[in-house]
mmCIF file of C-alpha atoms in Angstrom:
data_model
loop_
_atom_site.group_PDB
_atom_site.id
_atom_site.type_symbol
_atom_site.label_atom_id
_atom_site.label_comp_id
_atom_site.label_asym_id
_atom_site.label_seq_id
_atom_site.Cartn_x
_atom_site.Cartn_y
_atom_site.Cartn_z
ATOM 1 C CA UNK A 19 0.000 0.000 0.000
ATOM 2 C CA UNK A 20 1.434 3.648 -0.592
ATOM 3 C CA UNK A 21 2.438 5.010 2.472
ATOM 4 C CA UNK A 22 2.768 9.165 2.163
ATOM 5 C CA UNK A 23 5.224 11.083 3.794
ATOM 6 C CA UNK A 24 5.397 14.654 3.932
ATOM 7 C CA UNK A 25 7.354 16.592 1.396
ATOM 8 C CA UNK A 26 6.662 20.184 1.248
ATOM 9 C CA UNK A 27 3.084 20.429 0.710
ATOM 10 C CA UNK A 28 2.465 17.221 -1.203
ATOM 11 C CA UNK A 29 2.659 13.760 0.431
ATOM 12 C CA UNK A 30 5.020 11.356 -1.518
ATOM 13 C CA UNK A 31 4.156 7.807 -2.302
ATOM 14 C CA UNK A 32 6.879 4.896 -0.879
ATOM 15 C CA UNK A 33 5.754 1.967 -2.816
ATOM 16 C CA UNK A 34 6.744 -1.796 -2.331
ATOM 17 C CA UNK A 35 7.546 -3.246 -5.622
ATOM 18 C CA UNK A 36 6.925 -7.064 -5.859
ATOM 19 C CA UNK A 37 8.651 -9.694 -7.498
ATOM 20 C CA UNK A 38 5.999 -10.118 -10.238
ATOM 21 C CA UNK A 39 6.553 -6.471 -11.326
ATOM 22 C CA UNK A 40 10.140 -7.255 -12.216
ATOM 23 C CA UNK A 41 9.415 -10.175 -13.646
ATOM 24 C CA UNK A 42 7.134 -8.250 -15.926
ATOM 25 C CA UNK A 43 9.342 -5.257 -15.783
ATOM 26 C CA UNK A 44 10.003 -2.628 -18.715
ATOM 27 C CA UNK A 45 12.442 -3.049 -20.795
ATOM 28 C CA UNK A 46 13.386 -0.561 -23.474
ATOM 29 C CA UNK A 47 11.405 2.800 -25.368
ATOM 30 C CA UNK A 48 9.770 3.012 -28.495
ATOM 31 C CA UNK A 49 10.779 6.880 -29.167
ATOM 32 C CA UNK A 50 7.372 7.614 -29.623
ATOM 33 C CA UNK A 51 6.770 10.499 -26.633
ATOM 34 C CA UNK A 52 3.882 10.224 -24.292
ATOM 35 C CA UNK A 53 3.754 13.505 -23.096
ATOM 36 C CA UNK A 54 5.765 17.048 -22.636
ATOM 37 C CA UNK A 55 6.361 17.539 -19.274
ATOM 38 C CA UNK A 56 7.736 20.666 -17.384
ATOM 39 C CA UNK A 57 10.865 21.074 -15.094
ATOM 40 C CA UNK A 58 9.338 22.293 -11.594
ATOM 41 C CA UNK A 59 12.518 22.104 -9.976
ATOM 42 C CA UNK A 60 16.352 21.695 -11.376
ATOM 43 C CA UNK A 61 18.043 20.962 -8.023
ATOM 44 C CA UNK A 62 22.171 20.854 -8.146
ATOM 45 C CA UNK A 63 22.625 19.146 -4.808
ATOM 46 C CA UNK A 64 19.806 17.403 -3.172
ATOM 47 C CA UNK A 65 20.323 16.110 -0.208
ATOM 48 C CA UNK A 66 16.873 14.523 0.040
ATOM 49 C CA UNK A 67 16.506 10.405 0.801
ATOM 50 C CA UNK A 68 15.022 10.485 -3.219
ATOM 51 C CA UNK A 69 18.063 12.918 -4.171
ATOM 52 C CA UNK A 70 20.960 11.184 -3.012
ATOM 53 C CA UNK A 71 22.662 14.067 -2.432
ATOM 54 C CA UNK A 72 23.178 14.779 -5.752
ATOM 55 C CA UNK A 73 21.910 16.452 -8.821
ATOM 56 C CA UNK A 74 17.770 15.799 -9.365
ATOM 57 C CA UNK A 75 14.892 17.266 -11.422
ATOM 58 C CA UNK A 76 11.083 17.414 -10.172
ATOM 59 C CA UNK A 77 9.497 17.018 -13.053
ATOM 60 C CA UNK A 78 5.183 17.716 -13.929
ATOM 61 C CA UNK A 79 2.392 18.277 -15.593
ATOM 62 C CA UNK A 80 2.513 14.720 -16.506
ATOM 63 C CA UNK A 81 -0.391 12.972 -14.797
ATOM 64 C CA UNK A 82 -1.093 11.129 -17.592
ATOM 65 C CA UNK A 83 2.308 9.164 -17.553
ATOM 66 C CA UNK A 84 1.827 8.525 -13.628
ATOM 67 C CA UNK A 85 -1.372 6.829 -13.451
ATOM 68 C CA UNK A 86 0.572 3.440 -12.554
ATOM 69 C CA UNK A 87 3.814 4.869 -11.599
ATOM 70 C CA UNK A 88 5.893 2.846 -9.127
ATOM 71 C CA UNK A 89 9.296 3.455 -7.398
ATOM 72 C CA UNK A 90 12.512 2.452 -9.441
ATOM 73 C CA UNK A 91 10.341 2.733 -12.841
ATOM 74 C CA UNK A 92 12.365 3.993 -15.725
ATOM 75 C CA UNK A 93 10.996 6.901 -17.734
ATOM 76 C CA UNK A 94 12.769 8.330 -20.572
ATOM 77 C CA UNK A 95 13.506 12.103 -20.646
ATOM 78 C CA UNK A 96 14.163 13.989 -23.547
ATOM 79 C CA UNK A 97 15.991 10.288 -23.913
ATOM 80 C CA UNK A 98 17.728 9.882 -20.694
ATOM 81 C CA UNK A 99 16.777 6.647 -19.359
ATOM 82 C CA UNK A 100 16.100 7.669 -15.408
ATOM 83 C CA UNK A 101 14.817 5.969 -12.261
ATOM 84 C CA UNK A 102 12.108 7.744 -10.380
ATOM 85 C CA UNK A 103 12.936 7.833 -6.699
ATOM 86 C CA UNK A 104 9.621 10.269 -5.664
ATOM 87 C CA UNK A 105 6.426 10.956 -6.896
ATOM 88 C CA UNK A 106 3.440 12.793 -4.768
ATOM 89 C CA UNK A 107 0.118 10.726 -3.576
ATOM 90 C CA UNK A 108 -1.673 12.851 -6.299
ATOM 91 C CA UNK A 109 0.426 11.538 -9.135
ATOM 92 C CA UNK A 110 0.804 14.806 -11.039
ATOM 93 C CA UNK A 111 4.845 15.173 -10.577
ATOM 94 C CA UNK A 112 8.202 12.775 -10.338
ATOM 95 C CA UNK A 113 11.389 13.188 -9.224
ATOM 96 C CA UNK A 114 14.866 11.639 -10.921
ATOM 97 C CA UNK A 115 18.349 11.835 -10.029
ATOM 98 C CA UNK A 116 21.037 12.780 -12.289
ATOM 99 C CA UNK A 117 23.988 10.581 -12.111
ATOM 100 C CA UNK A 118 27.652 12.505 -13.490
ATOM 101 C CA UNK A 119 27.800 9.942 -16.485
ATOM 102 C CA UNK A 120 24.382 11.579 -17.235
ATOM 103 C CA UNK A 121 25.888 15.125 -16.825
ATOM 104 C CA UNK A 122 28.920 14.409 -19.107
ATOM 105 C CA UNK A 123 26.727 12.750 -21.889
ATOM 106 C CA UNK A 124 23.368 14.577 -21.940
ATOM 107 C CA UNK A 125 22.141 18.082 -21.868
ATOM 108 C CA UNK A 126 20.000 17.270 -18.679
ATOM 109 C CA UNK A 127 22.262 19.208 -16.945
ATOM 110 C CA UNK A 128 21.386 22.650 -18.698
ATOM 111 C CA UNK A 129 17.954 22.344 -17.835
ATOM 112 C CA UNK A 130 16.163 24.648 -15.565
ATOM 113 C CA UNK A 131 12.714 25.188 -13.955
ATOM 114 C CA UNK A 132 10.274 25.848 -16.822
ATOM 115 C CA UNK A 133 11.795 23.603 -18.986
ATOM 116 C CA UNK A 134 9.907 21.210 -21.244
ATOM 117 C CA UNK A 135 10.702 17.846 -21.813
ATOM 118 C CA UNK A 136 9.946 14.814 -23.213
ATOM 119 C CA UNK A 137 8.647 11.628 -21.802
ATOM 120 C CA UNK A 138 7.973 8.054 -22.294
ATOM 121 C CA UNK A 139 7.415 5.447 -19.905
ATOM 122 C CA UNK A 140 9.938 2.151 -20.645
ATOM 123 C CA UNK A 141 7.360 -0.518 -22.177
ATOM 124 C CA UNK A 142 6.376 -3.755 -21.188
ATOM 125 C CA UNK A 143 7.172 -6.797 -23.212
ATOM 126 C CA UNK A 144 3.663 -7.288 -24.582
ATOM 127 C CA UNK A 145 3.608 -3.720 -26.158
ATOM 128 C CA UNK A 146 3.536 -3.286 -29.743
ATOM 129 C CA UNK A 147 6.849 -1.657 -31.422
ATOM 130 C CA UNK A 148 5.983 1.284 -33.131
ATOM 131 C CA UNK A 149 9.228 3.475 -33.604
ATOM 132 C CA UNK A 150 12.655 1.308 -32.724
ATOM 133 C CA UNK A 151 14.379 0.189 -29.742
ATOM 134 C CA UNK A 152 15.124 2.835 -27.666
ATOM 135 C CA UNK A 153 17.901 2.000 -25.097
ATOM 136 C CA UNK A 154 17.692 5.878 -23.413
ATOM 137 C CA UNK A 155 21.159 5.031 -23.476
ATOM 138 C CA UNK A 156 21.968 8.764 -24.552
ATOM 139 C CA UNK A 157 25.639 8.551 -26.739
ATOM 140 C CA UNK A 158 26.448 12.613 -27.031
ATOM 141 C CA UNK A 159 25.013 16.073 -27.780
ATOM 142 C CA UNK A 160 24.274 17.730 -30.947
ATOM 143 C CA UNK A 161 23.904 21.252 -31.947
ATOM 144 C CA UNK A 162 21.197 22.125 -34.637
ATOM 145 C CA UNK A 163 23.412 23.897 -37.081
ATOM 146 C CA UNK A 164 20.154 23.994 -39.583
ATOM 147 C CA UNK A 165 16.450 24.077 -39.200
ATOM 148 C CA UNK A 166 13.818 25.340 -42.239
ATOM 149 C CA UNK A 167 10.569 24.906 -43.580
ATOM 150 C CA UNK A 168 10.313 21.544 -46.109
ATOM 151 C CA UNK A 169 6.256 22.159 -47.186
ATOM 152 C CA UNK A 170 4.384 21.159 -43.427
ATOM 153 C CA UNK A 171 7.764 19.523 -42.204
ATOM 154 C CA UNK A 172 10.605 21.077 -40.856
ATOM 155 C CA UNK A 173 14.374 19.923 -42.264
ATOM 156 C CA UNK A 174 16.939 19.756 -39.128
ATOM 157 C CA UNK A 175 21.059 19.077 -39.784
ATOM 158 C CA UNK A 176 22.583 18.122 -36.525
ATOM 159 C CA UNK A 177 26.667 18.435 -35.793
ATOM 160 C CA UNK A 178 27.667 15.584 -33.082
ATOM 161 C CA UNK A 179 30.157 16.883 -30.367
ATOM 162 C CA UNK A 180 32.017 13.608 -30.536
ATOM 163 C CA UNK A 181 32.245 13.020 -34.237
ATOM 164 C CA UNK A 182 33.358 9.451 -33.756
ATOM 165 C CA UNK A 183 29.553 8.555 -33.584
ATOM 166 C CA UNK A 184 28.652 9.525 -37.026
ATOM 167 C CA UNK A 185 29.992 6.348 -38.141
ATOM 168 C CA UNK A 186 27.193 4.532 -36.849
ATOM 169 C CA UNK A 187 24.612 6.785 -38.734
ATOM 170 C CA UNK A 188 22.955 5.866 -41.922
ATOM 171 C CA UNK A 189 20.391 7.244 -44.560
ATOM 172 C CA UNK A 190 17.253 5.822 -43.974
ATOM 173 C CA UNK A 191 18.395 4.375 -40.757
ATOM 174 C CA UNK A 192 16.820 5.215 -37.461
ATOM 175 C CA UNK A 193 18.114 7.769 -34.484
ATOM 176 C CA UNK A 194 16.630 9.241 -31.480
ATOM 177 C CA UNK A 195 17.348 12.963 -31.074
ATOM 178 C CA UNK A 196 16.068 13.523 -27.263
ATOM 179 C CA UNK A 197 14.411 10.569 -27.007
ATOM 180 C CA UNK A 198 12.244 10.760 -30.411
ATOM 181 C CA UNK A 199 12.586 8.305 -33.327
ATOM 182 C CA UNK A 200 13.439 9.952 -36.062
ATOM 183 C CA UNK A 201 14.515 8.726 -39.548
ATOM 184 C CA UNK A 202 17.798 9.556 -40.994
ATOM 185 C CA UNK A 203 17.326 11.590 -44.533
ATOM 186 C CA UNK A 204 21.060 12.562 -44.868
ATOM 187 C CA UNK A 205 24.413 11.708 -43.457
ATOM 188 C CA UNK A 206 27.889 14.149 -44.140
ATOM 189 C CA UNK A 207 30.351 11.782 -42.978
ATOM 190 C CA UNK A 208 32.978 14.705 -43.077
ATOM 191 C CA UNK A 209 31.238 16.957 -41.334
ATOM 192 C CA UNK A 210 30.216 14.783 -38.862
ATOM 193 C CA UNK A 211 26.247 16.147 -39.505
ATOM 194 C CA UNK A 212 23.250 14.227 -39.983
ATOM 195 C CA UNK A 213 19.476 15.310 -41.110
ATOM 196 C CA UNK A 214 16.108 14.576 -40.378
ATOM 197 C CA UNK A 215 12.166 15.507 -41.306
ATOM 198 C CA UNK A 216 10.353 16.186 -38.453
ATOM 199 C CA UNK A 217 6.874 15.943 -39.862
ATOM 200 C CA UNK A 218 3.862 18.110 -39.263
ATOM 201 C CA UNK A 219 2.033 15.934 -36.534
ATOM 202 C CA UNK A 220 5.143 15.116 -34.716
ATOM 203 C CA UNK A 221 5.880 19.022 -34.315
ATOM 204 C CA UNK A 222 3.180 19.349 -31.456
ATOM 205 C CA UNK A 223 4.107 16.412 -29.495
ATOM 206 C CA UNK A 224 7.653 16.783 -29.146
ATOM 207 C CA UNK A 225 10.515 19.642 -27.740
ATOM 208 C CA UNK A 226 12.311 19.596 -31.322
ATOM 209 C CA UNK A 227 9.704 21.953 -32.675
ATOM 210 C CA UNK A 228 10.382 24.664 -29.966
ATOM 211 C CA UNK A 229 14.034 24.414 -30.507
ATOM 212 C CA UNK A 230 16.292 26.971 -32.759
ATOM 213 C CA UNK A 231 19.640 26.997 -34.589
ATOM 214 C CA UNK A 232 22.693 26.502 -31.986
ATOM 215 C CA UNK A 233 20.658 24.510 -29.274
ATOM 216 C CA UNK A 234 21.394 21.461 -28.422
ATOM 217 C CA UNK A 235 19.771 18.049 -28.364
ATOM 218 C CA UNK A 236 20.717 14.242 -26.690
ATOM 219 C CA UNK A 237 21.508 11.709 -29.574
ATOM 220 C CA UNK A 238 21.700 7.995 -29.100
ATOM 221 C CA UNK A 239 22.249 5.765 -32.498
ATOM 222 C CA UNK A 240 21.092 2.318 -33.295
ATOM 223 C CA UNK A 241 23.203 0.526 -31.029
ATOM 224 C CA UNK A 242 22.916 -2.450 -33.820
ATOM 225 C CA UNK A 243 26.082 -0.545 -35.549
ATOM 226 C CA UNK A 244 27.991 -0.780 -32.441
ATOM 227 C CA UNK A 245 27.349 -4.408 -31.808
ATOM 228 C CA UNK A 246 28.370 -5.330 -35.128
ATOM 229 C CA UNK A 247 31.608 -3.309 -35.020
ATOM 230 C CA UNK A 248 32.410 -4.896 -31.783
ATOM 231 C CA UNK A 249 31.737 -8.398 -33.180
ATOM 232 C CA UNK A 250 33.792 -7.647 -36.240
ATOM 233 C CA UNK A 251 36.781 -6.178 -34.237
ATOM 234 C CA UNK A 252 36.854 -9.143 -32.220
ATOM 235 C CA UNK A 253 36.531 -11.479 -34.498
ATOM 236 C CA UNK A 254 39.387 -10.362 -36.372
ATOM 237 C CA UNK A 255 41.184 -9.761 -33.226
ATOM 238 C CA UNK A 256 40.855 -13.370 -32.388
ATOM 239 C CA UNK A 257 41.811 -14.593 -35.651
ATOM 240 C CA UNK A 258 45.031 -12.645 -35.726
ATOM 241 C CA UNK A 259 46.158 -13.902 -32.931
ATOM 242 C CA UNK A 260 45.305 -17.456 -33.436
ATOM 243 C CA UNK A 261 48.188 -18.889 -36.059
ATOM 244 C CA UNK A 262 45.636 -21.712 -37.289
ATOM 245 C CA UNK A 263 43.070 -19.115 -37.819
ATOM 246 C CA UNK A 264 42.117 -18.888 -41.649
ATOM 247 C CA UNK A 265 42.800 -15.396 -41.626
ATOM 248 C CA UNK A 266 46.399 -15.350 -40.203
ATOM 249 C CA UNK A 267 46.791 -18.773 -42.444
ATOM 250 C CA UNK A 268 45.913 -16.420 -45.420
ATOM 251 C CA UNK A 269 48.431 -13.521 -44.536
ATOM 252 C CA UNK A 270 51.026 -16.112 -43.983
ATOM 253 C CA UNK A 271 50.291 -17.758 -47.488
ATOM 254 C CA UNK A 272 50.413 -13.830 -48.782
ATOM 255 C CA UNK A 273 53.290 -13.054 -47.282
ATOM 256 C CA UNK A 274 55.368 -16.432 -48.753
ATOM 257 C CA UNK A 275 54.275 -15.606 -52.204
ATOM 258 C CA UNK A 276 55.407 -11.655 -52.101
ATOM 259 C CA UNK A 277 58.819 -12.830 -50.484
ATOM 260 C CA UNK A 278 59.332 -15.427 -53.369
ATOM 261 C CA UNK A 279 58.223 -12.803 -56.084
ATOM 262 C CA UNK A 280 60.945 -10.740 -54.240
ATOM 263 C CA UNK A 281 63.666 -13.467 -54.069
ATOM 264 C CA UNK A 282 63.137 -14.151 -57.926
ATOM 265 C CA UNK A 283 64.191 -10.349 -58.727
#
């Protein structure tokens, strides 16, 4: 049962989770945003139980996200994956903490009270996919070096702070730019910029509408580029270093016919 302490003038809800709500526990986000919410309070050292004595966010008017809210669920904001450690009896605000690996990756840290943001609640495993896995595992920043009118749409070009992260982002492919799934329309590999159509429905439902040129928003990529560039570099890695391997059998083989070509000059 939800037993309410006081916290200013709202009590605060300390639930029990049970065992059968991990077991059916949320797993990932769909980058399709529930709701906007609004910063009520950007705190840079809480020393609250549900602050940690660190940095933490109160975040509302987002009822409609809380209606089965429970401690330790993971909500997504502006793509952040973060734990909510408070929420009042009423159900109209949350509070998350901001660990310093947030800080360093995300633009959480800029935020301040009146700031809008968006949500989604992680989904269960029954839920139907409707944009792409969603890890709100954010990667870096990005600063919206373009943004104009494409008929209803608006065109955005994004420059990534670490430019090492453009490699894993293709045309057509997918992206989340503060949690949203977005499609990838074009990809300067130079330049380390990307683009993308935000469409005329999606421009009321998320932040990226009410953002302009030198802003910044969280990025995370399809993490299915970094798995396969792991699995390739180790692969290789363990083939090189294994003398039977085919691979170092090959180079070996290469090797012996260059020399010989050598030797008979």
């Amino acid at each position: 049962m939800c037993q309410p302490v006081h916290h200013k003038t709202s009590p605060i809800c300390l639930t029990p989770i049970s065992y059968d709500y991990y077991r059916n526990s949320f797993i990932m986000f769909t980058g399709l945003i529930e709701t906007i919410g609004t910063v009520l309070e950007a705190n840079a050292l809480d020393a609250s139980v549900s602050g940690g004595n660190g940095v933490s966010l109160v975040i509302g008017d987002c009822a409609e996200i809380l209606v089965d809210v429970h401690l330790g669920d993971l909500i997504s904001t502006n793509g952040v994956c973060l734990t909510v450690t408070e929420f009042d009896e009423k159900k109209t605000f949350f509070k998350v903490g901001l660990a310093p690996e947030t800080l360093r990756r995300s633009n959480l840290g800029e935020l301040v009270s009146g700031s809008r943001v968006n949500l989604e609640r992680a989904v269960k495993s029954d839920v139907r996919m409707g944009g792409h896995v969603v890890q709100g595992h954010v990667d870096t920043v990005a600063r919206i070096c373009a943004k104009q009118a494409d008929g209803n749409s608006i065109a955005y070009t994004f420059e990534l702070r670490e430019r090492e992260n453009i490699n894993y982002i293709v045309e057509k492919g997918f992206i989340a730019v503060d949690g949203t799934s977005l499609t990838v329309t074009g990809v300067d590999y130079e330049k380390a910029q990307f683009s993308i159509m935000l469409v005329s429905y999606s421009q009321a439902k998320v932040i990226l509408a009410l953002k302009n040129l030198d802003q910044y928003v969280n990025i995370e990529v399809d993490y299915t580029g970094k798995l396969i560039e792991k699995q390739v570099q180790l692969t290789l890695q363990g083939q090189i270093t294994n003398e039977l391997s085919p691979l170092s059998q090959y180079i070996s083989k290469v090797v012996e016919r260059k020399l010989s070509e050598v030797l008979r000059k």
